[in-house]
XYZ file of C-alpha atoms in Angstrom:
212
model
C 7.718 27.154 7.546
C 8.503 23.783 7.069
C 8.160 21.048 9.707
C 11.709 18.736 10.803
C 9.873 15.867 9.688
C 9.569 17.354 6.141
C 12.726 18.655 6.255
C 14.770 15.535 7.072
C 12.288 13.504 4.421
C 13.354 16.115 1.639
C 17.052 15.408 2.636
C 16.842 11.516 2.625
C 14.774 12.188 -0.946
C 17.972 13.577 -2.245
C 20.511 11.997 -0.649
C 18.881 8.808 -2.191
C 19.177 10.650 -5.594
C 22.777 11.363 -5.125
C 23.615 7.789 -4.422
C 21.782 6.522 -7.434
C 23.560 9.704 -9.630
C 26.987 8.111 -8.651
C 25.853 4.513 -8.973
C 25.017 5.354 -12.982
C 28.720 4.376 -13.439
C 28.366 1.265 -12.562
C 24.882 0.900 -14.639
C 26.525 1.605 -17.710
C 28.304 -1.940 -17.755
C 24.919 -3.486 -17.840
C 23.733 -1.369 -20.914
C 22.326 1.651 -21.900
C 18.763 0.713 -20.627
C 20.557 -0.101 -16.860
C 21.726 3.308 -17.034
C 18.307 5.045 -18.441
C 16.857 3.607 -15.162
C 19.287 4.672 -12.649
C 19.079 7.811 -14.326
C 15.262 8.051 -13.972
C 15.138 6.660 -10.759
C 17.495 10.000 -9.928
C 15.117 12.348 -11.009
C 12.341 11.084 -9.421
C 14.034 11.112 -5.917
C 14.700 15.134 -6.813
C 11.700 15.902 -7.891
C 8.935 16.314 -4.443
C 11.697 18.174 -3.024
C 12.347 20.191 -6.451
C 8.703 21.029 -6.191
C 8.307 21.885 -2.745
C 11.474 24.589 -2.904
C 10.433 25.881 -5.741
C 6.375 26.502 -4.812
C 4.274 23.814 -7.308
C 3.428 21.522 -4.717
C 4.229 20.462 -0.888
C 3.238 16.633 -0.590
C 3.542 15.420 3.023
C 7.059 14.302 4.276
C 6.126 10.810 4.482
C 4.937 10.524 0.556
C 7.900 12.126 -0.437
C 10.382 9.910 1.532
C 8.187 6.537 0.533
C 8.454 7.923 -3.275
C 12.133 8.416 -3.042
C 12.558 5.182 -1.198
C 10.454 2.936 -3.927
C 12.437 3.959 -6.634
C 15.417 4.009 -4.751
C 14.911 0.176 -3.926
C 13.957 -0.623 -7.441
C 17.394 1.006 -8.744
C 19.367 -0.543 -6.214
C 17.960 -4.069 -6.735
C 18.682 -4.000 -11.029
C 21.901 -2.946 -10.453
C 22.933 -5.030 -7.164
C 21.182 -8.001 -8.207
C 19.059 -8.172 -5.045
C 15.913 -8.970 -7.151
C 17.604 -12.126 -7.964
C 19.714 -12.743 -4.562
C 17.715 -11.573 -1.632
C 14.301 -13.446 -0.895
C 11.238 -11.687 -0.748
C 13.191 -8.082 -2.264
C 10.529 -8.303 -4.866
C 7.678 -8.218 -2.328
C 9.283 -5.715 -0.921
C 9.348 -3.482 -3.671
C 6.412 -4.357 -5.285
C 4.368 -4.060 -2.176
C 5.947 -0.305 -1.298
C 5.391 0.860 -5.146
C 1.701 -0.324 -5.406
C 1.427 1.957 -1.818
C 2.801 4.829 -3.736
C 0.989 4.261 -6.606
C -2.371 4.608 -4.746
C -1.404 7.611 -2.644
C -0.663 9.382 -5.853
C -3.973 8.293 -7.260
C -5.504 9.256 -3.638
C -4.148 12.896 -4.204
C -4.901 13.061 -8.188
C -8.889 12.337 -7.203
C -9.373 14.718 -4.232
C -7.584 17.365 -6.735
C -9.911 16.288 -9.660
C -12.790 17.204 -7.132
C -11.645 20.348 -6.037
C -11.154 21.682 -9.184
C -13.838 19.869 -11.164
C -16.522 22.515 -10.477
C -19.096 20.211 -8.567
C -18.921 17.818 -11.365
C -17.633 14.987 -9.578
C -17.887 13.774 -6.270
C -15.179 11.101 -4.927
C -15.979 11.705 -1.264
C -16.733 9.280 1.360
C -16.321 5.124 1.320
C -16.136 5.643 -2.709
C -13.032 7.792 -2.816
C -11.019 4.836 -1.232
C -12.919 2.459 -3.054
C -11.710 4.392 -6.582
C -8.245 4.514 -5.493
C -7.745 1.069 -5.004
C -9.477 0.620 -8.603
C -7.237 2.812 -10.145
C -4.109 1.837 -8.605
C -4.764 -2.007 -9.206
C -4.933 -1.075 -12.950
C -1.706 0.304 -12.619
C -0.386 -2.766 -11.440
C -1.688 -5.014 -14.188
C -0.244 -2.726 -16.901
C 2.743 -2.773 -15.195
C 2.822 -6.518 -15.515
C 2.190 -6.279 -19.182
C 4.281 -3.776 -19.803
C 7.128 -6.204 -17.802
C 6.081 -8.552 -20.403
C 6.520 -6.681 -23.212
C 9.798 -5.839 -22.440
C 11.014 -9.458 -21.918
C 9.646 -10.337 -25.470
C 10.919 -7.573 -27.237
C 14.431 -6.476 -25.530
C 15.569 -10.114 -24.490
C 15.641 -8.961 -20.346
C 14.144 -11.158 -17.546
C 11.823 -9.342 -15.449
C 9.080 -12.238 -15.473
C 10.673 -15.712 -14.420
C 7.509 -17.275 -14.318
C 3.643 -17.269 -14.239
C 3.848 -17.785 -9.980
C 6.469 -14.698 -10.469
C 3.754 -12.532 -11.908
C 0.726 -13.877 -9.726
C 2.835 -13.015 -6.663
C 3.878 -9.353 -7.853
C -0.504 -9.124 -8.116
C -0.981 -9.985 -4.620
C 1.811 -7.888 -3.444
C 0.614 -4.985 -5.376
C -3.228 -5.844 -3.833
C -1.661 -5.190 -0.686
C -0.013 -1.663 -1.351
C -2.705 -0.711 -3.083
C -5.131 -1.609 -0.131
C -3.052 -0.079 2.413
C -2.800 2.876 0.531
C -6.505 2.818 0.042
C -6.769 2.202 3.793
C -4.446 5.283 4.397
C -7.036 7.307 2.373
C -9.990 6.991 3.931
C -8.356 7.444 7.536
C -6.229 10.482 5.922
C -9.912 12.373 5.309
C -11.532 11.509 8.649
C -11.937 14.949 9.917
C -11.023 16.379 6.644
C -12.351 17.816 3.762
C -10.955 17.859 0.468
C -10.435 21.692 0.505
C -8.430 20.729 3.809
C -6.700 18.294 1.953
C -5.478 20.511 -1.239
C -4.838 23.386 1.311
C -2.532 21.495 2.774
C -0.277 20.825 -0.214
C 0.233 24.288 -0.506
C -0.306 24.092 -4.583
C 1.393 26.808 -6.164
C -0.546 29.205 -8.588
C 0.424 27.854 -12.196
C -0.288 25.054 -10.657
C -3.998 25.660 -9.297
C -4.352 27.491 -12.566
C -3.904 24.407 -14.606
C -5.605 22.204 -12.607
C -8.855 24.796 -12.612
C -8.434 25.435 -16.617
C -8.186 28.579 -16.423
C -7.564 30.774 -19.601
């Protein structure tokens, strides 16, 4: 039985993908790659609730409304033009997606445990430690890839060198609350708790447990 919280996050998840769904009209003036991202920014606001209905995995209600809202806001400010025409959007988003970034990476480690057959051990101050690590390398290819882009499509995603220094320290900042999150998320828990609670489905577990 699901909990309102949940509930009402899985409906703002989707909602948010409807509103991007209709809103691919309007990226198709700006080009096919405008209207790849609204389109993939869609999906990803179906897909936590997708996965809960259908049994592979229940994250929390407040991951799946932050995930939803990230790429939501990222969407919403390449086709509005708030990236350009609202201060501090960028640190907005930037700051929120790093935060996602890590709590996926926070819930890919703890299931790497589990199922890793005593071969690894992320427990304690180091499993916080490792998730900021891994989601700050997330960032920086990010920033690459952002720069990769600009050279080889002709967009403007980088304006400058402050630009990209100032999307770092924004994504620092997710990435340390998120890591911050962690390690108060598994006070009182263990990471059997922690996997229990996302109710993983059995093709799922199977996977993640290689079995044959």
């Amino acid at each position: 039985m699901r909990d309102a919280g949940t509930v009402l996050a899985d409906i703002l998840a989707v909602a948010m993908g409807v509103v991007l769904l209709a809103l691919c009209a309007s990226a198709y003036s700006d080009g096919v790659h405008g209207l790849l991202v609204e389109l993939f920014c869609a999906v990803v606001c179906f897909v936590p609730a997708v996965c809960r209905r259908v049994g592979i995995v229940s994250l929390p209600g407040t991951i799946t409304f932050l995930i939803a809202l990230a790429v939501f806001l990222h969407a919403f400010g390449l086709l509005s033009g708030a990236y350009d025409d609202v201060s501090y959007f960028d640190t907005i988003t930037h700051t929120l997606s790093s935060a996602v970034v890590g709590l996926l990476v926070f819930y890919a480690l703890i299931t790497i445990q589990h199922f890793g057959g005593g071969r690894v051990n992320f427990e304690g101050r180091g499993l916080a430690v490792l998730t900021a690590l891994i989601a700050l390398t997330f960032s920086v290819y990010w920033e690459v890839m952002e720069y990769a882009t600009d050279m080889f499509t002709g967009s403007v995603t980088q304006y400058s060198p402050y630009d990209t220094l100032t999307d770092l320290v924004c994504d620092s900042v997710g990435t340390f609350l998120a890591s911050l999150w962690s390690g108060a998320y598994m006070r009182g828990r263990t990471v059997a708790d922690a996997i229990g609670e996302l109710q993983l489905g059995a093709r799922l577990r199977k996977v993640a447990s290689r079995e044959e």
